[in-house]
XYZ file of C-alpha atoms in Angstrom:
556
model
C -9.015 5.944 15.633
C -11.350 3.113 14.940
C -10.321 0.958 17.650
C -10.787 3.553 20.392
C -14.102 2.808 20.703
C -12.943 -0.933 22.187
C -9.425 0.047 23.376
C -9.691 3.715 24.812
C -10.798 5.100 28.641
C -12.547 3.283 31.307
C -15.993 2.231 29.434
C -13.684 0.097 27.959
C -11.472 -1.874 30.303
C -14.123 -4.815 29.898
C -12.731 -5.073 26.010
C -9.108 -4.660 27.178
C -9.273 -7.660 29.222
C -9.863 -9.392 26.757
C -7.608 -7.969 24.613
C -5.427 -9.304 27.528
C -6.569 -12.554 27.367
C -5.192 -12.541 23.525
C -1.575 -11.842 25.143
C -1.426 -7.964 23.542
C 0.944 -6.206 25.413
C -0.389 -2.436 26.663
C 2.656 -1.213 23.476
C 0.719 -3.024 21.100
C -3.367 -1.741 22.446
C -1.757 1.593 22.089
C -1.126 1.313 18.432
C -3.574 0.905 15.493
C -5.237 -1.982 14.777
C -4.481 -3.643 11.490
C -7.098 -6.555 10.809
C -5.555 -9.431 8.560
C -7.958 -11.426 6.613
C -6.207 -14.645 5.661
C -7.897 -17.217 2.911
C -5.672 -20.110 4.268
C -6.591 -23.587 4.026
C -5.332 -27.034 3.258
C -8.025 -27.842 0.662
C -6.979 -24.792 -2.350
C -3.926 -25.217 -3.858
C -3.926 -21.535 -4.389
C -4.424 -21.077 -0.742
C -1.909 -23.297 0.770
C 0.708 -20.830 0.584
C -0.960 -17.899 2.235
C 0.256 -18.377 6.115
C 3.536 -17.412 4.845
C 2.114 -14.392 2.958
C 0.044 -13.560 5.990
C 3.157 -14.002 8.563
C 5.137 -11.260 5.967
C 1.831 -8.643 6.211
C 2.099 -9.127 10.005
C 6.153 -8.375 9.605
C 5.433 -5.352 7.395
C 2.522 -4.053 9.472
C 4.385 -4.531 13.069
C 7.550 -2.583 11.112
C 5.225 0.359 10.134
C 4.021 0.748 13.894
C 0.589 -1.002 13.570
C -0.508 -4.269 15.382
C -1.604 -6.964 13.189
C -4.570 -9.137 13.770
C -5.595 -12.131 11.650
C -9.164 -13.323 10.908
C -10.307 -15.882 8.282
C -11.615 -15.982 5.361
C -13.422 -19.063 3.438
C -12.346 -19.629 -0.175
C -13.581 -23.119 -2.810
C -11.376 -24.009 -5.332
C -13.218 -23.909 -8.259
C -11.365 -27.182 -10.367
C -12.010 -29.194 -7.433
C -15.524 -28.053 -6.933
C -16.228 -28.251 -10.939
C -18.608 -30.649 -12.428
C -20.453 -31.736 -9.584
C -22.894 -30.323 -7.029
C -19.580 -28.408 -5.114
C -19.820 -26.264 -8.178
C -23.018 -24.366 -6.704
C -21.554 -23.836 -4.014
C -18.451 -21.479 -5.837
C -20.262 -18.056 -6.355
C -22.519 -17.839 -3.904
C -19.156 -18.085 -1.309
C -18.698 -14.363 -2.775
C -21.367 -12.902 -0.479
C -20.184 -15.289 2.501
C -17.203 -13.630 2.009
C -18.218 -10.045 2.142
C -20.842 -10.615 4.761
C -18.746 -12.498 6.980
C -15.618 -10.286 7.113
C -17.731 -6.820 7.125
C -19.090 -9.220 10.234
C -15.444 -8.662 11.132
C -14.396 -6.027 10.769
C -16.926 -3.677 12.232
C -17.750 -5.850 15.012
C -14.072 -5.556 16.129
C -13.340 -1.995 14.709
C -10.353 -2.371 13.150
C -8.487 0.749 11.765
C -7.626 -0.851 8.443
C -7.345 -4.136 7.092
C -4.954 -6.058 4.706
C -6.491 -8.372 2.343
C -4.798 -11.750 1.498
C -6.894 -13.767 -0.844
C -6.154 -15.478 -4.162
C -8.816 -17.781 -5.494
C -12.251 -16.866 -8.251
C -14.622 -15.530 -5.948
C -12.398 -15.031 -3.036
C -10.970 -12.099 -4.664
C -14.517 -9.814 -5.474
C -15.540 -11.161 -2.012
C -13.076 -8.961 -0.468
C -13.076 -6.343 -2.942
C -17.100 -5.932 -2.026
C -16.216 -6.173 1.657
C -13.567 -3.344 1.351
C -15.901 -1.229 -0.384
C -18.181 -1.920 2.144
C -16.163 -0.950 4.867
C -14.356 1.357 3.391
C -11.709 1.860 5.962
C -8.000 2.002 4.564
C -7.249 -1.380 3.281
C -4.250 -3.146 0.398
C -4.657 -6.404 -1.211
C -1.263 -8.739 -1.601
C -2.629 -11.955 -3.540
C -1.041 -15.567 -2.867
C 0.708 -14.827 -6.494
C -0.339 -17.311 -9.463
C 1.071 -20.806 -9.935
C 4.257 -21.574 -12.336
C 3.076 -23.403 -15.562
C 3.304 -27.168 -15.771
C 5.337 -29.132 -18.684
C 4.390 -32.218 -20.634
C 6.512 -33.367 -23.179
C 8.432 -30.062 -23.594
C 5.177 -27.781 -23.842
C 4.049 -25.726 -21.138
C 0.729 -26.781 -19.782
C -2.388 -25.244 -17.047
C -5.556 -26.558 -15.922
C -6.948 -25.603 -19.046
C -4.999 -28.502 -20.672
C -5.927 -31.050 -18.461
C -9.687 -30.695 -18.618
C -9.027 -31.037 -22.482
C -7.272 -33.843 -22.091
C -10.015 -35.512 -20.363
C -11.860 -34.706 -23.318
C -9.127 -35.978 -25.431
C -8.677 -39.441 -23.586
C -12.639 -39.913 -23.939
C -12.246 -39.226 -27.904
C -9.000 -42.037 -27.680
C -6.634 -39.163 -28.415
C -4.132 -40.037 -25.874
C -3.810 -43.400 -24.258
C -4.231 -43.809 -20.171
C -0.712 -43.241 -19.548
C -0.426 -39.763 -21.289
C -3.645 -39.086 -19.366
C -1.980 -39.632 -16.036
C 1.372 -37.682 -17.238
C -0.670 -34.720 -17.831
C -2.534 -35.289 -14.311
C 0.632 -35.461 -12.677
C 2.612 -32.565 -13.891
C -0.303 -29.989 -14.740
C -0.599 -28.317 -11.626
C 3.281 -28.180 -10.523
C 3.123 -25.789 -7.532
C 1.093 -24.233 -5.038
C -0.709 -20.780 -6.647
C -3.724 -20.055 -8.007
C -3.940 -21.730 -11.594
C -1.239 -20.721 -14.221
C -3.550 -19.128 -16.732
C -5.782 -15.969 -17.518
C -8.540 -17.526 -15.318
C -10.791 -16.102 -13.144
C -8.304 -15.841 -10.129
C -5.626 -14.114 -11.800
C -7.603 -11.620 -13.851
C -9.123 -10.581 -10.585
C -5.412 -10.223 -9.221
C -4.604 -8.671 -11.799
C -7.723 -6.426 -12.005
C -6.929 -5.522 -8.341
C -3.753 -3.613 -9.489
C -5.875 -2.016 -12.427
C -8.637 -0.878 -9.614
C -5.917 0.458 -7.458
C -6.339 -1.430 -4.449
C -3.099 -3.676 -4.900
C 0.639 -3.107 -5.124
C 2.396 -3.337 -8.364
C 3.037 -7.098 -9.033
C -0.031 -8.250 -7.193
C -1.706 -9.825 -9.821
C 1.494 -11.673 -11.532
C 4.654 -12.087 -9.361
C 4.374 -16.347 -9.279
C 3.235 -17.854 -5.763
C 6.630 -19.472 -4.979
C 8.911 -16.265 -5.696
C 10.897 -14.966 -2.679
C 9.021 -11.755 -4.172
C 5.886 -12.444 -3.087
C 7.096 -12.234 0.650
C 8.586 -9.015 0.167
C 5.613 -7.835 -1.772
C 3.256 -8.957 1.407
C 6.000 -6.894 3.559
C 5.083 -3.848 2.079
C 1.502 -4.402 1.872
C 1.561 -4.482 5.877
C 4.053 -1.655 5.811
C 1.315 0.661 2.833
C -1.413 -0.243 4.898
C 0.018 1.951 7.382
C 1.061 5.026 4.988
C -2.730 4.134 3.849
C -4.391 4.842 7.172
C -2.020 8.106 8.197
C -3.291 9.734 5.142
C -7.200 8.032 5.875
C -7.367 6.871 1.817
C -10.004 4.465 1.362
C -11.176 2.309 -0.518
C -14.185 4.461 -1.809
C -11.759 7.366 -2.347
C -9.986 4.724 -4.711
C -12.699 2.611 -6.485
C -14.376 5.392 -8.280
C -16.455 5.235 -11.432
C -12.547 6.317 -13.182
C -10.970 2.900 -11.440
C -13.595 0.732 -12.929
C -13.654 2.734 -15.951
C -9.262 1.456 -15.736
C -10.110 -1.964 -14.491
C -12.440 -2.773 -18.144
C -9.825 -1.374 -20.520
C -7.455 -3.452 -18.732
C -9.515 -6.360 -18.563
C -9.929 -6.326 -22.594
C -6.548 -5.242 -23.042
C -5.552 -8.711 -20.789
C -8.035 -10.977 -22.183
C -9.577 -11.553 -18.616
C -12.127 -13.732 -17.969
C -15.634 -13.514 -18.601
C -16.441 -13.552 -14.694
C -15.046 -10.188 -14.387
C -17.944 -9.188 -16.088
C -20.162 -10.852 -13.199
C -17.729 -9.107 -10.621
C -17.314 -5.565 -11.383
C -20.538 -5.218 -11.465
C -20.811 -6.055 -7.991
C -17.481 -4.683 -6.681
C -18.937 -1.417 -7.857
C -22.209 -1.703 -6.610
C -20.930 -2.048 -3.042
C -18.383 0.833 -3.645
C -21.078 3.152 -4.678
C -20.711 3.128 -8.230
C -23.078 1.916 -11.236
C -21.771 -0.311 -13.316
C -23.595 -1.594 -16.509
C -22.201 -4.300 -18.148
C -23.750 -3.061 -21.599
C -20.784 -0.514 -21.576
C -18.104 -3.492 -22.379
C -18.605 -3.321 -26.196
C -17.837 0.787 -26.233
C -14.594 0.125 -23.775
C -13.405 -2.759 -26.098
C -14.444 -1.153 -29.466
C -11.360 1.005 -28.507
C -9.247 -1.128 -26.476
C -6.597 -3.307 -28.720
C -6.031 -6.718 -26.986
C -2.624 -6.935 -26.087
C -2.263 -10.177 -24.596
C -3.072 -14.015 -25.497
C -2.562 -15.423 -22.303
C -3.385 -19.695 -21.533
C -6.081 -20.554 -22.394
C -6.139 -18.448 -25.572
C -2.527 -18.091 -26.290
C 0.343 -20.326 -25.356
C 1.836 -17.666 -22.571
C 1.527 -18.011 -18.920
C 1.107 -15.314 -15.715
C 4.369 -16.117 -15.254
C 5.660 -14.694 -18.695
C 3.458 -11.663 -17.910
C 5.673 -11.021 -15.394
C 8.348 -10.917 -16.866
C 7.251 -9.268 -19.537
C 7.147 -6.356 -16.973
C 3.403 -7.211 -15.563
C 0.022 -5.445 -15.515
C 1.569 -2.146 -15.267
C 3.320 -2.589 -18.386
C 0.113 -3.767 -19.750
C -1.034 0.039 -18.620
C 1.889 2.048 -20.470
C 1.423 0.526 -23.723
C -2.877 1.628 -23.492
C -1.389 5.242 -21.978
C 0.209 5.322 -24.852
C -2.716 5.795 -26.466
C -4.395 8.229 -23.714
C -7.005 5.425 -23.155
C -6.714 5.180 -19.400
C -7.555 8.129 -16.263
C -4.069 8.549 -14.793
C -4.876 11.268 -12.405
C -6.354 8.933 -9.975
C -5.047 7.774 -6.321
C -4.291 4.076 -5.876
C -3.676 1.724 -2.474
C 0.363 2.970 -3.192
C -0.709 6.552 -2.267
C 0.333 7.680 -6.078
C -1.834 8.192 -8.774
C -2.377 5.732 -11.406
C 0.402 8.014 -13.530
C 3.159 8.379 -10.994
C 2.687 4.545 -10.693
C 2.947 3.128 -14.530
C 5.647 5.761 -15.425
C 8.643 4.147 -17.155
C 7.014 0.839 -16.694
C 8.820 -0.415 -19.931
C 7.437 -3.678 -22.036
C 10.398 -6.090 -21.587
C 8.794 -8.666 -24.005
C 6.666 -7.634 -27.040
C 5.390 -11.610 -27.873
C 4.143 -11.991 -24.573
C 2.250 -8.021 -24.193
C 1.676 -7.100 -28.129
C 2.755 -3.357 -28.658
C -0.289 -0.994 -28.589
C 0.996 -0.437 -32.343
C 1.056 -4.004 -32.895
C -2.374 -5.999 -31.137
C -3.771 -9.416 -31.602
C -6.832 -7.769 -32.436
C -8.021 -3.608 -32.325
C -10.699 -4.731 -30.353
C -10.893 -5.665 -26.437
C -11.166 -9.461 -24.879
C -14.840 -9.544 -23.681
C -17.894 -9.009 -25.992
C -21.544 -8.479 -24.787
C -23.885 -9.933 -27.244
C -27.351 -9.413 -27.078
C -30.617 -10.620 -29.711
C -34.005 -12.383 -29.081
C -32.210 -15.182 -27.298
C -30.506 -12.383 -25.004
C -32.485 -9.567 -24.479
C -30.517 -8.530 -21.703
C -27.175 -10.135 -22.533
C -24.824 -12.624 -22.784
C -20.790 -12.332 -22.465
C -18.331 -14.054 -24.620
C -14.740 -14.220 -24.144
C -14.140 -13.289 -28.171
C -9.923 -13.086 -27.719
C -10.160 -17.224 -26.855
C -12.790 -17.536 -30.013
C -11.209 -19.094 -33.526
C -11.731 -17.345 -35.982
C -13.569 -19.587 -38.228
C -16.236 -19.001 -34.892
C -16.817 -15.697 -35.150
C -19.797 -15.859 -36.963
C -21.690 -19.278 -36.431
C -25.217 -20.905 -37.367
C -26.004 -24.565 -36.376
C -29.046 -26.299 -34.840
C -29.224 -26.628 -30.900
C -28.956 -28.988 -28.962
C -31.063 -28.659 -25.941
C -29.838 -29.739 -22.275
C -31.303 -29.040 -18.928
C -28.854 -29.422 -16.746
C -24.812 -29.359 -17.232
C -24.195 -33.714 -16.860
C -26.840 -34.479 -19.656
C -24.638 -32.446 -21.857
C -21.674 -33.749 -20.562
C -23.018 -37.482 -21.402
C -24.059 -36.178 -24.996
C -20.597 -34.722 -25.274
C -18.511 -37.302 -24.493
C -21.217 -40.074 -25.992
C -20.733 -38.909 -29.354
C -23.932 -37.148 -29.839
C -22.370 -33.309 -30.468
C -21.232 -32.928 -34.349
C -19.404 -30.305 -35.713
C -21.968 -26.905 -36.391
C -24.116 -28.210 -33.475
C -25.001 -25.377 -30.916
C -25.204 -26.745 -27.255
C -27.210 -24.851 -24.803
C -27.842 -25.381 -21.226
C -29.985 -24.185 -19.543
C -32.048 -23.793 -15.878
C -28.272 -23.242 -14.679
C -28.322 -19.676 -13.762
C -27.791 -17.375 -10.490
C -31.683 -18.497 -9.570
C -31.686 -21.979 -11.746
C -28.742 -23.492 -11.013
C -29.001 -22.122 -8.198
C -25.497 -21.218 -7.895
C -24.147 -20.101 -11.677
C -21.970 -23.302 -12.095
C -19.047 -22.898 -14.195
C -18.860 -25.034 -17.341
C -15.152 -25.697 -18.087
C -16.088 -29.934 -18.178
C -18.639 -29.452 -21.710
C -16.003 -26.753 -23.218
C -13.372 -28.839 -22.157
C -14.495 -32.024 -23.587
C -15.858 -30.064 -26.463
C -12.177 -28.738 -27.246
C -10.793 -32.340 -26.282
C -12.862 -33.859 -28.405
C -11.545 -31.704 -31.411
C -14.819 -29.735 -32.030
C -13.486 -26.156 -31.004
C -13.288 -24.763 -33.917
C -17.013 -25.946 -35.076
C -18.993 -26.090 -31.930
C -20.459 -23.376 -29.731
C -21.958 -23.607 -26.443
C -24.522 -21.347 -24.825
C -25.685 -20.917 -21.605
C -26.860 -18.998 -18.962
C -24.754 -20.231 -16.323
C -20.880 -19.320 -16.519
C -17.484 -20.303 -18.018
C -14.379 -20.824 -16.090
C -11.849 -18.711 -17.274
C -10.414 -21.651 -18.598
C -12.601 -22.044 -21.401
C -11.857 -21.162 -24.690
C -13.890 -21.400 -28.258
C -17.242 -19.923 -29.313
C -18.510 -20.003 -25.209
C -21.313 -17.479 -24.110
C -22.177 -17.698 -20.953
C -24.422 -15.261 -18.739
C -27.204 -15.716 -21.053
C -30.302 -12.606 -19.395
C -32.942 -13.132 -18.320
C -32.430 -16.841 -17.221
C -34.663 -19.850 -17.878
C -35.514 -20.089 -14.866
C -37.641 -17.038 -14.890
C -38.783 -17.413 -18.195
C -35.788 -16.203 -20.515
C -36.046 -17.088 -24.125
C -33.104 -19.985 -23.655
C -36.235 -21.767 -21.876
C -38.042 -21.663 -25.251
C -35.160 -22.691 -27.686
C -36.325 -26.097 -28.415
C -34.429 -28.988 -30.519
C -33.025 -28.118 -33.981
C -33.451 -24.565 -33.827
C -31.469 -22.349 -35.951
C -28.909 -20.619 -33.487
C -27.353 -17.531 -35.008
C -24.071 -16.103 -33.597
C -22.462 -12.720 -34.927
C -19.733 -12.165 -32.167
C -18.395 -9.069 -34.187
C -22.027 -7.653 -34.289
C -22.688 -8.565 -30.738
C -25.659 -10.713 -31.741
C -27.324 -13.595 -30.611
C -30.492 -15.057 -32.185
C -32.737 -18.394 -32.082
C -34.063 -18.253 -36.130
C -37.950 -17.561 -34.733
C -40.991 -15.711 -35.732
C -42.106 -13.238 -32.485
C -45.276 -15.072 -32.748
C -43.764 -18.380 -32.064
C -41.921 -17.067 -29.565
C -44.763 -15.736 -27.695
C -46.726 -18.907 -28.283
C -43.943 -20.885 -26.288
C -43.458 -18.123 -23.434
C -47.504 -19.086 -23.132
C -47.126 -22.437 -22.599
C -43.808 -21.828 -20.236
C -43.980 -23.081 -17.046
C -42.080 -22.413 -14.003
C -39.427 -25.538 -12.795
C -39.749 -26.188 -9.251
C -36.800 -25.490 -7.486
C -33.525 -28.072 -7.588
C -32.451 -26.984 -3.881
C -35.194 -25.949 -1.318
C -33.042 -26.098 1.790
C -30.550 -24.477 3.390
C -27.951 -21.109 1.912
C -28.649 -22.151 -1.617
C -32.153 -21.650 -1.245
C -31.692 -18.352 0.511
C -29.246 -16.933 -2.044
C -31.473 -18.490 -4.865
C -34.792 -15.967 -3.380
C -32.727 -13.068 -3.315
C -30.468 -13.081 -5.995
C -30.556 -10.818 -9.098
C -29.555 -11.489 -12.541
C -26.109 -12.099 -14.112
C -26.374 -8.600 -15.900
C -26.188 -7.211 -12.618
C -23.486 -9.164 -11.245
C -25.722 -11.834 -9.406
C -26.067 -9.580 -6.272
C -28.100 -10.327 -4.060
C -30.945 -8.039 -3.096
C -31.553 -6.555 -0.132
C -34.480 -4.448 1.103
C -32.874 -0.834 -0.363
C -32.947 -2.541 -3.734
């Protein structure tokens, strides 16, 4: 075992003292150590609930013969962070998170671990760290929050946002304003649609490295407790048979996780994520391989903010597993490999029936033949940029319209919200990338408001920061290579011709190569927004948004 190495013969009495001093009894240094990284905290609403989860891993771990130990993890919520300086700080918290509990981990030498996190980058932070580790670890989620209701409709952050942007437009009056403020966000759990934090939940159980209902069993279900029980109790099963992470994260898994991800409708952060989950795991990832995994994955599922149907339906409906069956029914997933329940994927979606065709479409009977997530690419995105094309109306499929040119997120925000946008504008944003921004900022405020304001349906936004998985409409985001290194969004420039084919994957500024290259010439580097502290450091080292906005390190 692991933990021999600070628990076992006499080189080691110094360590067992103060294992002492913690109060373990000699019963509990003489069983395996089970580390329990817990994302609590009083400041995410997704969070808030995760002592409880955490006290049920320590129930299920202590019944399976290990001894649980908890160590933290830091999480941001990303709505509370959004549209403000907090907002660089959201993805760069990813590789906090990995560093710090690999820091952990090793340092202590656990035998295994059990995962509790919840929130957008909380989730890949521990994927990467299991990877990392790779010692025999299970996620259990805090489980996603129940949908909120305003007059009769079912509502998630998604709605609220817009309703900012609808109260600006004098849509709705103050009072219906404060309704939706007060009702939107009903319970603790991360937020109530297909955002970032549940696709990654749910992703988790695609991957393998979660028990069934991980992703979609709702925050304040007695479920969830039980579910957390049996993590700590499969943690145990995990480490007797020494499966790992690595031996379940393979190039197959990830191959799983992107058909399920366009099956779901995730969002387009999982394409920043996998990448990067993968990398630490071993595996090569290229996001370029999206459009072949879509062009034959149907999308099943319209989930908030595309659809009117919330996590909580999904589970109903039967969950991600029944989301699984209906694409085996069509051969379209490996089956044959092992998963954090010590089955294969197979043994584990068998008879996992569809209870509720509206909510997960038939494989027979899709929204669309095509997957969630689209990769476009063009002489505005040589590398690439990622749409979320299941959230797109159709009427934006294929789009032309001048640009309008912003620096930073605010000025568009102001333009927004002033007035200034008209329907077939294209707004782009720029200098707010991994190494821009720095930091990647989500841009659910400009979609929002966009939306709000009633322009979804003949306004697109690109950028080469990110979307929140609460955006919807014609957004790409994750626009490669940058404008802070020189990308061609640096050289779009006022009133030109944007041209969007989301079908074709394309993604143009209307400009002769020559003119192009006479603006690259006359580029010139923007001196950095931040020059102190972790967002400088993370802004030297990391890569681009293509690769998953690692961070490089001397191997690289």
């Amino acid at each position: 075992m692991r933990s021999d190495n600070v628990l076992k013969g006499t080189q080691q009495a110094p360590h067992r003292s103060l294992f002492n001093a913690l109060g373990l009894t000699e019963e509990e240094m003489n069983r395996p150590l089970v580390g329990i990284v817990s994302s609590y905290n009083e400041i995410v609403p997704g969070h808030m609930n995760l002592d409880k989860i955490v006290a049920a891993v320590k129930t299920g771990v202590s019944m399976a013969g290990g001894t649980p130990v908890v160590f933290p993890a830091i999480a941001v919520c990303d709505g509370i962070a959004m549209g403000h300086i907090g907002m660089k700080y959201s993805l760069v918290t990813r590789d906090l998170i990995a560093d710090s509990t690999e820091a952990m981990a090793l340092a202590h030498q656990f035998d295994a671990l059990v995962m509790v996190p919840n929130c957008d980058k909380n989730v890949p932070g521990l994927l990467m760290a299991a990877a990392r580790v790779n010692i025999p670890t299970v996620f259990v989620s805090g489980g996603p929050m129940l949908a909120g209701k305003v007059a009769g409709c079912k509502t998630s952050l998604s709605s609220m946002f817009e309703a900012v942007g609808a109260h600006a437009a004098g849509k709705i009056s103050d009072e219906e304003l404060l309704e939706y403020e007060n009702k939107t966000c009903p319970t603790c759990g991360s937020c109530s649609g297909m955002y970032t934090a549940n696709s990654m939940n749910c992703l988790t159980e695609a991957l393998g490295m979660g028990l069934r209902g991980n992703g979609t069993i709702p925050a304040v279900y007695s479920e969830r407790i039980k579910l957390a029980k049996h993590a700590g109790m499969k943690v145990m099963e995990l480490l007797e048979k020494n499966i790992r992470p690595r031996d379940i994260m393979n190039e197959k898994a990830f191959m799983n996780a992107l058909t399920v991800d366009m099956a779901l409708g995730c969002s387009t952060n999982s394409m920043l994520h996998l990448p990067a989950i993968a990398r630490e795991a071993g595996v090569e990832l290229n996001v370029d391989i999206a459009n072949e995994i879509s062009s034959k994955t149907p999308n099943l599922c319209h989930l908030a903010p595309a659809g009117h149907t919330y996590i909580e339906e999904l589970n109903e409906a039967g969950g991600v597993y029944a989301v699984m069956n209906e694409l085996n029914k069509k051969n379209l997933l490996y089956t044959d490999i092992m998963t954090a329940t010590g089955k294969t994927v197979g043994e584990n979606i068998k008879d996992c029936v569809n209870k509720n065709p509206q909510v997960i479409r038939p494989i027979e009977n899709p929204y669309s033949v095509t997957g969630g997530i689209a990769v476009l690419k063009g002489n505005l995105a040589p590398d690439s940029g990622v749409v979320k094309q299941s959230a797109v109306v159709p009427e934006m499929m294929v789009h032309e319209g001048p640009a309008r040119v912003f620096d930073c997120e605010e000025d568009a925000i102001a333009a927004i919200k002033g007035g200034k946008i008209v329907a077939g504008d294209v707004v782009v944003i720029r200098y707010e990338g991994p190494k821009g921004g720095p930091g990647m900022r989500e841009m659910l405020n400009p979609t929002s408001a966009i939306a709000g304001m009633g322009l979804g349906s003949s306004v697109a936004l690109i950028t080469d920061g990110r979307f929140s998985g609460a955006s919807r409409g014609a957004s790409i985001g994750h626009v490669c290579p940058e404008a802070a290194v020189g990308g061609p969004i640096a050289l779009v420039e006022e009133g030109d011709m944007i041209k969007i084919n989301i079908p074709k994957h394309s993604l143009s500024v209307d400009i002769s190569d020559e003119e192009m290259e006479r603006r690259r010439k006359n580029w010139q580097p923007r001196q950095p927004r931040v020059t102190t502290g972790y967002l400088a450091r993370y802004a030297a080292l990391v890569t681009s948004a293509n690769k998953g906005a690692t961070l490089e390190t001397p191997m690289n």
